[in-house]
Amino acid sequence: MKVTQVNVYAKRLAMTAGYNMSSAAVGDPETTVVKILTDTSHVGWGEICPTGPLPQVEHAQSIQADLGLLGPALIGVDPERIGLVHDAMTAIMDGGHGARSAIDIACWDLLGKAHNRRICDLLGGARMDPVSTYHVIPIGTPETSAQLAETLQAEGHTKLQLKSGGRHVDEDIDAIHAVARVTRPGVDLFVDCNRGWTVSETLLVSQACRDLKLVIEQPCATYAECATARKHLHHPLILDESATDLATIARAISSGVADGFGMKLTRIGGISGMRAIRDLCHATNTPTSCDDSWGGDIIAAACVHVGSTFHPHLSRGAWISDPYQAKHYDDLHGPRIVNGTIAVPPGPGLGITIPDGYFGSPIASYA
């Protein structure tokens, strides 16, 4: 199999519900979709969708510019030899992890289709199907946060992520206590600040909530700040935005800075990068999730396939943006949340079918 053409599409993902965190509210993000055509009947799909408008390393326009460099380099390469695909991309540019991740996902999709196997089977097999997920409770009043927590638990959710930060810590503390009071036995509560607290604020919150069963996720802006706070916390610490690569994750585990991770698939090289992190976390008995910042059915399917291969007791879930999306790319098998879980798409590769012309005309094409 050889790559003959790489098409790039842009699509605005309309939202049906609000989503806010410490730094901003999310509003109809622009996703970038990659379609890899080959000298066979198979095509592969990849996707990368930074959450906007937020301060971050990559945005849609920078990712599309990176694909302008990477796309031509893939022509003639065998997409089933994914290691060599990465070598070809490395020979062209440093960085560009979002664009590389989208290409990596498309190559795994092709590999599965070529061998009539699901991606999760190529990764060793699904240990969970359906896959557990967690649901976000956006920043709000203690009353509205607790009410949503009760609703989500009634719907079958066993993992809740309460957003915090961007306001006085007393408001966060009140919301945390309110949600903790209604959290049922067997339900996990994660307080995710998305880098919104200082070290001192993190310590104040942990002290004020020291008798509550919860996990604090990425409270501070940098790895160093989180490491400083970690020494004085009364709760486990999860790294998210600071978990940027395999070396950093290995250091966080060995030094005791992190008790687990909230991993983003397209931050660390796509399915290939997430496979390496999965194996490291399994070897060190470290919990992690398999998420992404945002995206449609392509991203969601990739996260669910990889997430299904985690040991259940080490899985923090596979988050997808399905509850906020106006529609699916694949109306039948697009991943969706039912009773707090997500079924793995059944077909080969990613297991989803994109209708012809769904994304309109490509914004760029390389052949």
Tab-separated table of N, CA, C and O in Angstrom, residues 78-194:
chain	number	residue	atom	x	y	z
A	78	ASP	N	4.465	3.857	2.628
A	78	ASP	CA	3.523	2.801	3.001
A	78	ASP	C	2.912	3.159	4.361
A	78	ASP	O	3.601	3.141	5.383
A	79	PRO	N	1.608	3.480	4.419
A	79	PRO	CA	1.004	3.914	5.687
A	79	PRO	C	0.860	2.801	6.714
A	79	PRO	O	0.616	3.072	7.891
A	80	GLU	N	1.015	1.538	6.283
A	80	GLU	CA	0.966	0.434	7.246
A	80	GLU	C	2.243	0.364	8.075
A	80	GLU	O	2.229	-0.192	9.179
A	81	ARG	N	3.332	0.915	7.570
A	81	ARG	CA	4.606	0.924	8.297
A	81	ARG	C	4.683	2.244	9.057
A	81	ARG	O	5.384	3.182	8.674
A	82	ILE	N	3.938	2.280	10.154
A	82	ILE	CA	3.699	3.551	10.838
A	82	ILE	C	4.981	4.140	11.409
A	82	ILE	O	5.153	5.366	11.438
A	83	GLY	N	5.904	3.308	11.823
A	83	GLY	CA	7.186	3.827	12.295
A	83	GLY	C	7.923	4.593	11.216
A	83	GLY	O	8.519	5.649	11.479
A	84	LEU	N	7.872	4.104	9.988
A	84	LEU	CA	8.533	4.800	8.887
A	84	LEU	C	7.779	6.068	8.500
A	84	LEU	O	8.392	7.030	8.012
A	85	VAL	N	6.459	6.076	8.701
A	85	VAL	CA	5.694	7.308	8.495
A	85	VAL	C	6.194	8.387	9.447
A	85	VAL	O	6.421	9.545	9.055
A	86	HIS	N	6.408	8.023	10.699
A	86	HIS	CA	6.920	8.991	11.670
A	86	HIS	C	8.336	9.435	11.314
A	86	HIS	O	8.685	10.608	11.499
A	87	ASP	N	9.150	8.516	10.795
A	87	ASP	CA	10.499	8.901	10.351
A	87	ASP	C	10.422	9.932	9.236
A	87	ASP	O	11.185	10.914	9.219
A	88	ALA	N	9.494	9.726	8.304
A	88	ALA	CA	9.341	10.670	7.194
A	88	ALA	C	8.904	12.035	7.697
A	88	ALA	O	9.373	13.076	7.193
A	89	MET	N	8.038	12.078	8.696
A	89	MET	CA	7.595	13.359	9.236
A	89	MET	C	8.714	14.042	10.020
A	89	MET	O	8.899	15.262	9.920
A	90	THR	N	9.483	13.262	10.780
A	90	THR	CA	10.588	13.835	11.554
A	90	THR	C	11.653	14.424	10.646
A	90	THR	O	12.293	15.430	10.988
A	91	ALA	N	11.836	13.824	9.489
A	91	ALA	CA	12.836	14.337	8.545
A	91	ALA	C	12.449	15.689	7.963
A	91	ALA	O	13.309	16.419	7.452
A	92	ILE	N	11.171	16.040	8.055
A	92	ILE	CA	10.679	17.302	7.486
A	92	ILE	C	10.671	18.426	8.505
A	92	ILE	O	11.007	19.571	8.199
A	93	MET	N	10.272	18.119	9.768
A	93	MET	CA	10.105	19.200	10.737
A	93	MET	C	10.183	18.682	12.161
A	93	MET	O	9.893	17.507	12.432
A	94	ASP	N	10.589	19.570	13.075
A	94	ASP	CA	10.458	19.331	14.500
A	94	ASP	C	9.071	19.827	14.930
A	94	ASP	O	8.457	20.652	14.267
A	95	GLY	N	8.614	19.349	16.086
A	95	GLY	CA	7.317	19.820	16.580
A	95	GLY	C	6.177	19.350	15.705
A	95	GLY	O	6.216	18.279	15.103
A	96	GLY	N	5.126	20.172	15.655
A	96	GLY	CA	3.964	19.821	14.844
A	96	GLY	C	3.229	18.593	15.339
A	96	GLY	O	2.711	17.806	14.540
A	97	HIS	N	3.133	18.432	16.662
A	97	HIS	CA	2.576	17.196	17.205
A	97	HIS	C	1.102	17.015	16.850
A	97	HIS	O	0.648	15.891	16.651
A	98	GLY	N	0.348	18.107	16.752
A	98	GLY	CA	-1.055	17.974	16.397
A	98	GLY	C	-1.243	17.429	14.996
A	98	GLY	O	-2.014	16.488	14.769
A	99	ALA	N	-0.525	18.000	14.022
A	99	ALA	CA	-0.615	17.526	12.644
A	99	ALA	C	-0.105	16.088	12.532
A	99	ALA	O	-0.707	15.249	11.846
A	100	ARG	N	0.983	15.801	13.201
A	100	ARG	CA	1.517	14.425	13.173
A	100	ARG	C	0.525	13.434	13.771
A	100	ARG	O	0.377	12.309	13.274
A	101	SER	N	-0.133	13.848	14.848
A	101	SER	CA	-1.103	12.958	15.489
A	101	SER	C	-2.260	12.636	14.565
A	101	SER	O	-2.727	11.492	14.513
A	102	ALA	N	-2.761	13.640	13.836
A	102	ALA	CA	-3.862	13.393	12.900
A	102	ALA	C	-3.437	12.397	11.831
A	102	ALA	O	-4.209	11.503	11.450
A	103	ILE	N	-2.212	12.545	11.339
A	103	ILE	CA	-1.705	11.609	10.332
A	103	ILE	C	-1.546	10.218	10.927
A	103	ILE	O	-1.883	9.204	10.299
A	104	ASP	N	-1.028	10.154	12.149
A	104	ASP	CA	-0.867	8.861	12.818
A	104	ASP	C	-2.207	8.150	12.951
A	104	ASP	O	-2.310	6.941	12.670
A	105	ILE	N	-3.252	8.866	13.367
A	105	ILE	CA	-4.581	8.256	13.503
A	105	ILE	C	-5.064	7.719	12.156
A	105	ILE	O	-5.605	6.604	12.069
A	106	ALA	N	-4.864	8.495	11.096
A	106	ALA	CA	-5.291	8.052	9.762
A	106	ALA	C	-4.553	6.789	9.331
A	106	ALA	O	-5.134	5.902	8.681
A	107	CYS	N	-3.270	6.682	9.686
A	107	CYS	CA	-2.506	5.487	9.315
A	107	CYS	C	-2.990	4.259	10.086
A	107	CYS	O	-3.073	3.158	9.520
A	108	TRP	N	-3.318	4.420	11.353
A	108	TRP	CA	-3.883	3.299	12.105
A	108	TRP	C	-5.239	2.885	11.530
A	108	TRP	O	-5.563	1.690	11.474
A	109	ASP	N	-6.021	3.855	11.100
A	109	ASP	CA	-7.298	3.549	10.460
A	109	ASP	C	-7.070	2.711	9.204
A	109	ASP	O	-7.751	1.701	8.973
A	110	LEU	N	-6.072	3.096	8.417
A	110	LEU	CA	-5.735	2.325	7.209
A	110	LEU	C	-5.219	0.931	7.556
A	110	LEU	O	-5.576	-0.055	6.884
A	111	LEU	N	-4.394	0.849	8.579
A	111	LEU	CA	-3.848	-0.455	8.971
A	111	LEU	C	-4.970	-1.412	9.359
A	111	LEU	O	-4.974	-2.590	8.951
A	112	GLY	N	-5.922	-0.918	10.126
A	112	GLY	CA	-7.040	-1.770	10.514
A	112	GLY	C	-7.890	-2.184	9.334
A	112	GLY	O	-8.305	-3.349	9.226
A	113	LYS	N	-8.145	-1.258	8.421
A	113	LYS	CA	-8.954	-1.585	7.250
A	113	LYS	C	-8.243	-2.581	6.338
A	113	LYS	O	-8.884	-3.480	5.759
A	114	ALA	N	-6.934	-2.433	6.208
A	114	ALA	CA	-6.175	-3.346	5.334
A	114	ALA	C	-6.207	-4.779	5.841
A	114	ALA	O	-6.164	-5.730	5.049
A	115	HIS	N	-6.295	-4.936	7.169
A	115	HIS	CA	-6.269	-6.282	7.751
A	115	HIS	C	-7.619	-6.683	8.344
A	115	HIS	O	-7.709	-7.716	9.011
A	116	ASN	N	-8.640	-5.860	8.097
A	116	ASN	CA	-9.996	-6.141	8.567
A	116	ASN	C	-10.033	-6.349	10.084
A	116	ASN	O	-10.701	-7.256	10.584
A	117	ARG	N	-9.309	-5.498	10.807
A	117	ARG	CA	-9.269	-5.575	12.269
A	117	ARG	C	-9.547	-4.202	12.873
A	117	ARG	O	-9.186	-3.166	12.312
A	118	ARG	N	-10.175	-4.209	14.023
A	118	ARG	CA	-10.371	-2.960	14.756
A	118	ARG	C	-9.026	-2.480	15.310
A	118	ARG	O	-8.141	-3.292	15.608
A	119	ILE	N	-8.906	-1.174	15.482
A	119	ILE	CA	-7.665	-0.631	16.038
A	119	ILE	C	-7.404	-1.198	17.429
A	119	ILE	O	-6.257	-1.538	17.770
A	120	CYS	N	-8.443	-1.335	18.248
A	120	CYS	CA	-8.225	-1.875	19.588
A	120	CYS	C	-7.654	-3.285	19.537
A	120	CYS	O	-6.846	-3.673	20.393
A	121	ASP	N	-8.023	-4.083	18.520
A	121	ASP	CA	-7.469	-5.429	18.385
A	121	ASP	C	-6.005	-5.383	17.965
A	121	ASP	O	-5.188	-6.193	18.429
A	122	LEU	N	-5.656	-4.432	17.103
A	122	LEU	CA	-4.262	-4.266	16.716
A	122	LEU	C	-3.398	-3.831	17.906
A	122	LEU	O	-2.184	-4.084	17.928
A	123	LEU	N	-4.018	-3.190	18.889
A	123	LEU	CA	-3.304	-2.722	20.080
A	123	LEU	C	-3.275	-3.761	21.194
A	123	LEU	O	-2.801	-3.476	22.287
A	124	GLY	N	-3.765	-4.964	20.932
A	124	GLY	CA	-3.710	-6.026	21.924
A	124	GLY	C	-5.053	-6.531	22.384
A	124	GLY	O	-5.137	-7.536	23.076
A	125	GLY	N	-6.125	-5.824	22.015
A	125	GLY	CA	-7.459	-6.296	22.356
A	125	GLY	C	-8.144	-5.429	23.395
A	125	GLY	O	-7.499	-4.855	24.283
A	126	ALA	N	-9.460	-5.335	23.270
A	126	ALA	CA	-10.252	-4.517	24.198
A	126	ALA	C	-10.407	-5.245	25.527
A	126	ALA	O	-10.903	-6.374	25.568
A	127	ARG	N	-9.984	-4.603	26.598
A	127	ARG	CA	-10.223	-5.114	27.940
A	127	ARG	C	-11.559	-4.621	28.492
A	127	ARG	O	-12.056	-5.172	29.479
A	128	MET	N	-12.085	-3.556	27.890
A	128	MET	CA	-13.387	-3.002	28.272
A	128	MET	C	-14.170	-2.680	27.008
A	128	MET	O	-13.643	-2.063	26.103
A	129	ASP	N	-15.404	-3.096	26.962
A	129	ASP	CA	-16.312	-2.679	25.891
A	129	ASP	C	-17.731	-2.921	26.398
A	129	ASP	O	-18.147	-4.072	26.512
A	130	PRO	N	-18.428	-1.877	26.772
A	130	PRO	CA	-18.120	-0.463	26.562
A	130	PRO	C	-17.046	0.056	27.510
A	130	PRO	O	-16.684	-0.601	28.484
A	131	VAL	N	-16.562	1.260	27.183
A	131	VAL	CA	-15.498	1.915	27.923
A	131	VAL	C	-16.111	2.939	28.872
A	131	VAL	O	-17.028	3.672	28.502
A	132	SER	N	-15.592	2.997	30.091
A	132	SER	CA	-16.085	4.004	31.028
A	132	SER	C	-15.640	5.396	30.588
A	132	SER	O	-14.626	5.556	29.918
A	133	THR	N	-16.420	6.391	30.961
A	133	THR	CA	-16.081	7.772	30.648
A	133	THR	C	-16.321	8.620	31.881
A	133	THR	O	-16.873	8.147	32.878
A	134	TYR	N	-15.887	9.855	31.834
A	134	TYR	CA	-16.231	10.797	32.901
A	134	TYR	C	-16.964	11.972	32.277
A	134	TYR	O	-16.816	12.277	31.102
A	135	HIS	N	-17.763	12.627	33.081
A	135	HIS	CA	-18.556	13.755	32.588
A	135	HIS	C	-18.150	15.016	33.331
A	135	HIS	O	-17.929	15.002	34.544
A	136	VAL	N	-18.051	16.099	32.598
A	136	VAL	CA	-17.636	17.380	33.163
A	136	VAL	C	-18.812	18.086	33.830
A	136	VAL	O	-19.926	18.109	33.298
A	137	ILE	N	-18.551	18.652	34.998
A	137	ILE	CA	-19.456	19.598	35.641
A	137	ILE	C	-18.806	20.969	35.493
A	137	ILE	O	-17.789	21.252	36.127
A	138	PRO	N	-19.334	21.832	34.634
A	138	PRO	CA	-18.677	23.118	34.377
A	138	PRO	C	-18.731	24.037	35.590
A	138	PRO	O	-19.471	23.789	36.555
A	139	ILE	N	-17.937	25.089	35.544
A	139	ILE	CA	-17.912	26.048	36.638
A	139	ILE	C	-19.300	26.668	36.817
A	139	ILE	O	-19.912	27.158	35.861
A	140	GLY	N	-19.779	26.621	38.043
A	140	GLY	CA	-21.099	27.156	38.343
A	140	GLY	C	-21.249	27.383	39.826
A	140	GLY	O	-20.280	27.316	40.592
A	141	THR	N	-22.451	27.626	40.270
A	141	THR	CA	-22.707	27.808	41.692
A	141	THR	C	-22.675	26.453	42.392
A	141	THR	O	-22.815	25.400	41.745
A	142	PRO	N	-22.517	26.452	43.713
A	142	PRO	CA	-22.584	25.162	44.423
A	142	PRO	C	-23.886	24.415	44.155
A	142	PRO	O	-23.885	23.187	43.995
A	143	GLU	N	-24.983	25.150	44.085
A	143	GLU	CA	-26.295	24.516	43.902
A	143	GLU	C	-26.419	23.872	42.523
A	143	GLU	O	-26.852	22.707	42.400
A	144	THR	N	-26.066	24.614	41.472
A	144	THR	CA	-26.190	24.051	40.122
A	144	THR	C	-25.198	22.915	39.903
A	144	THR	O	-25.513	21.936	39.213
A	145	SER	N	-24.006	23.022	40.491
A	145	SER	CA	-23.012	21.959	40.348
A	145	SER	C	-23.487	20.679	41.024
A	145	SER	O	-23.377	19.575	40.459
A	146	ALA	N	-24.023	20.808	42.239
A	146	ALA	CA	-24.508	19.626	42.950
A	146	ALA	C	-25.712	19.006	42.240
A	146	ALA	O	-25.834	17.771	42.156
A	147	GLN	N	-26.582	19.848	41.705
A	147	GLN	CA	-27.753	19.334	40.987
A	147	GLN	C	-27.330	18.543	39.756
A	147	GLN	O	-27.864	17.454	39.491
A	148	LEU	N	-26.355	19.056	38.991
A	148	LEU	CA	-25.883	18.338	37.818
A	148	LEU	C	-25.200	17.040	38.226
A	148	LEU	O	-25.353	16.010	37.556
A	149	ALA	N	-24.441	17.064	39.323
A	149	ALA	CA	-23.788	15.841	39.796
A	149	ALA	C	-24.812	14.758	40.100
A	149	ALA	O	-24.607	13.577	39.769
A	150	GLU	N	-25.911	15.129	40.728
A	150	GLU	CA	-26.962	14.152	41.025
A	150	GLU	C	-27.589	13.615	39.742
A	150	GLU	O	-27.844	12.404	39.619
A	151	THR	N	-27.827	14.501	38.776
A	151	THR	CA	-28.412	14.079	37.507
A	151	THR	C	-27.501	13.104	36.778
A	151	THR	O	-27.952	12.068	36.261
A	152	LEU	N	-26.220	13.426	36.718
A	152	LEU	CA	-25.266	12.572	36.004
A	152	LEU	C	-25.156	11.196	36.656
A	152	LEU	O	-25.086	10.167	35.959
A	153	GLN	N	-25.163	11.150	37.971
A	153	GLN	CA	-25.090	9.853	38.645
A	153	GLN	C	-26.350	9.031	38.388
A	153	GLN	O	-26.280	7.811	38.217
A	154	ALA	N	-27.481	9.694	38.326
A	154	ALA	CA	-28.725	8.987	38.015
A	154	ALA	C	-28.704	8.414	36.604
A	154	ALA	O	-29.358	7.399	36.323
A	155	GLU	N	-27.926	9.055	35.707
A	155	GLU	CA	-27.801	8.574	34.332
A	155	GLU	C	-26.771	7.454	34.195
A	155	GLU	O	-26.599	6.921	33.102
A	156	GLY	N	-26.072	7.121	35.274
A	156	GLY	CA	-25.126	6.011	35.239
A	156	GLY	C	-23.665	6.392	35.288
A	156	GLY	O	-22.799	5.515	35.252
A	157	HIS	N	-23.351	7.675	35.373
A	157	HIS	CA	-21.949	8.105	35.417
A	157	HIS	C	-21.326	7.773	36.767
A	157	HIS	O	-21.913	8.049	37.818
A	158	THR	N	-20.127	7.208	36.718
A	158	THR	CA	-19.385	6.866	37.939
A	158	THR	C	-18.100	7.661	38.073
A	158	THR	O	-17.327	7.431	39.003
A	159	LYS	N	-17.860	8.589	37.154
A	159	LYS	CA	-16.685	9.466	37.206
A	159	LYS	C	-17.140	10.890	36.890
A	159	LYS	O	-17.704	11.140	35.823
A	160	LEU	N	-16.894	11.811	37.818
A	160	LEU	CA	-17.300	13.201	37.657
A	160	LEU	C	-16.068	14.095	37.707
A	160	LEU	O	-15.212	13.931	38.587
A	161	GLN	N	-15.996	15.045	36.778
A	161	GLN	CA	-14.895	16.004	36.778
A	161	GLN	C	-15.482	17.393	36.993
A	161	GLN	O	-16.181	17.934	36.139
A	162	LEU	N	-15.193	17.967	38.155
A	162	LEU	CA	-15.690	19.289	38.511
A	162	LEU	C	-14.666	20.348	38.112
A	162	LEU	O	-13.535	20.343	38.603
A	163	LYS	N	-15.048	21.250	37.214
A	163	LYS	CA	-14.159	22.324	36.798
A	163	LYS	C	-14.064	23.384	37.897
A	163	LYS	O	-15.051	23.704	38.559
A	164	SER	N	-12.851	23.922	38.072
A	164	SER	CA	-12.601	24.930	39.089
A	164	SER	C	-11.600	25.932	38.563
A	164	SER	O	-11.022	25.763	37.491
A	165	GLY	N	-11.370	27.002	39.353
A	165	GLY	CA	-10.394	28.021	38.977
A	165	GLY	C	-11.033	29.202	38.275
A	165	GLY	O	-12.200	29.169	37.867
A	166	GLY	N	-10.246	30.272	38.118
A	166	GLY	CA	-10.727	31.461	37.434
A	166	GLY	C	-11.638	32.329	38.278
A	166	GLY	O	-12.308	33.230	37.752
A	167	ARG	N	-11.722	32.062	39.568
A	167	ARG	CA	-12.543	32.845	40.481
A	167	ARG	C	-11.923	32.709	41.872
A	167	ARG	O	-10.918	32.019	42.055
A	168	HIS	N	-12.496	33.349	42.871
A	168	HIS	CA	-11.950	33.254	44.217
A	168	HIS	C	-12.027	31.805	44.703
A	168	HIS	O	-13.042	31.114	44.489
A	169	VAL	N	-10.965	31.355	45.361
A	169	VAL	CA	-10.922	29.947	45.767
A	169	VAL	C	-12.047	29.594	46.733
A	169	VAL	O	-12.443	28.423	46.813
A	170	ASP	N	-12.561	30.560	47.480
A	170	ASP	CA	-13.679	30.250	48.374
A	170	ASP	C	-14.884	29.740	47.596
A	170	ASP	O	-15.611	28.849	48.072
A	171	GLU	N	-15.095	30.286	46.401
A	171	GLU	CA	-16.196	29.809	45.558
A	171	GLU	C	-15.935	28.381	45.096
A	171	GLU	O	-16.862	27.553	45.043
A	172	ASP	N	-14.688	28.086	44.743
A	172	ASP	CA	-14.339	26.719	44.359
A	172	ASP	C	-14.535	25.756	45.531
A	172	ASP	O	-15.081	24.652	45.362
A	173	ILE	N	-14.098	26.163	46.703
A	173	ILE	CA	-14.225	25.306	47.883
A	173	ILE	C	-15.694	25.009	48.176
A	173	ILE	O	-16.071	23.860	48.462
A	174	ASP	N	-16.542	26.018	48.083
A	174	ASP	CA	-17.974	25.805	48.329
A	174	ASP	C	-18.567	24.836	47.308
A	174	ASP	O	-19.374	23.952	47.666
A	175	ALA	N	-18.185	24.985	46.036
A	175	ALA	CA	-18.702	24.087	44.995
A	175	ALA	C	-18.203	22.655	45.209
A	175	ALA	O	-18.959	21.691	45.020
A	176	ILE	N	-16.952	22.510	45.591
A	176	ILE	CA	-16.397	21.171	45.833
A	176	ILE	C	-17.144	20.478	46.969
A	176	ILE	O	-17.536	19.306	46.859
A	177	HIS	N	-17.374	21.186	48.050
A	177	HIS	CA	-18.102	20.592	49.177
A	177	HIS	C	-19.521	20.223	48.773
A	177	HIS	O	-20.035	19.163	49.161
A	178	ALA	N	-20.161	21.075	47.985
A	178	ALA	CA	-21.538	20.797	47.573
A	178	ALA	C	-21.623	19.535	46.723
A	178	ALA	O	-22.520	18.693	46.906
A	179	VAL	N	-20.692	19.393	45.777
A	179	VAL	CA	-20.695	18.204	44.920
A	179	VAL	C	-20.297	16.966	45.717
A	179	VAL	O	-20.885	15.884	45.547
A	180	ALA	N	-19.309	17.104	46.600
A	180	ALA	CA	-18.874	15.954	47.403
A	180	ALA	C	-20.009	15.425	48.278
A	180	ALA	O	-20.116	14.208	48.503
A	181	ARG	N	-20.867	16.324	48.761
A	181	ARG	CA	-21.975	15.885	49.622
A	181	ARG	C	-22.956	14.972	48.892
A	181	ARG	O	-23.597	14.115	49.513
A	182	VAL	N	-23.097	15.151	47.581
A	182	VAL	CA	-24.065	14.333	46.834
A	182	VAL	C	-23.393	13.217	46.039
A	182	VAL	O	-24.065	12.464	45.340
A	183	THR	N	-22.053	13.115	46.129
A	183	THR	CA	-21.344	12.067	45.399
A	183	THR	C	-21.576	10.716	46.072
A	183	THR	O	-21.328	10.548	47.266
A	184	ARG	N	-22.041	9.769	45.295
A	184	ARG	CA	-22.415	8.470	45.845
A	184	ARG	C	-21.184	7.589	46.078
A	184	ARG	O	-20.145	7.782	45.452
A	185	PRO	N	-21.286	6.596	46.964
A	185	PRO	CA	-20.201	5.622	47.114
A	185	PRO	C	-19.907	4.939	45.782
A	185	PRO	O	-20.826	4.601	45.026
A	186	GLY	N	-18.630	4.765	45.478
A	186	GLY	CA	-18.238	4.141	44.221
A	186	GLY	C	-18.092	5.092	43.066
A	186	GLY	O	-17.713	4.683	41.959
A	187	VAL	N	-18.406	6.376	43.286
A	187	VAL	CA	-18.256	7.390	42.239
A	187	VAL	C	-16.986	8.192	42.510
A	187	VAL	O	-16.742	8.625	43.640
A	188	ASP	N	-16.169	8.378	41.484
A	188	ASP	CA	-14.917	9.120	41.610
A	188	ASP	C	-15.140	10.593	41.291
A	188	ASP	O	-15.803	10.930	40.303
A	189	LEU	N	-14.558	11.463	42.108
A	189	LEU	CA	-14.661	12.906	41.905
A	189	LEU	C	-13.273	13.480	41.640
A	189	LEU	O	-12.365	13.335	42.458
A	190	PHE	N	-13.130	14.121	40.477
A	190	PHE	CA	-11.891	14.794	40.095
A	190	PHE	C	-12.156	16.299	40.034
A	190	PHE	O	-13.124	16.731	39.410
A	191	VAL	N	-11.309	17.068	40.677
A	191	VAL	CA	-11.429	18.530	40.638
A	191	VAL	C	-10.356	19.047	39.692
A	191	VAL	O	-9.165	18.976	39.992
A	192	ASP	N	-10.778	19.534	38.539
A	192	ASP	CA	-9.859	19.916	37.468
A	192	ASP	C	-9.805	21.428	37.341
A	192	ASP	O	-10.798	22.066	37.008
A	193	CYS	N	-8.615	21.975	37.578
A	193	CYS	CA	-8.461	23.423	37.590
A	193	CYS	C	-7.898	23.970	36.279
A	193	CYS	O	-7.862	25.185	36.089
A	194	ASN	N	-7.438	23.084	35.390
A	194	ASN	CA	-6.895	23.542	34.100
A	194	ASN	C	-5.889	24.679	34.273
A	194	ASN	O	-5.958	25.699	33.596
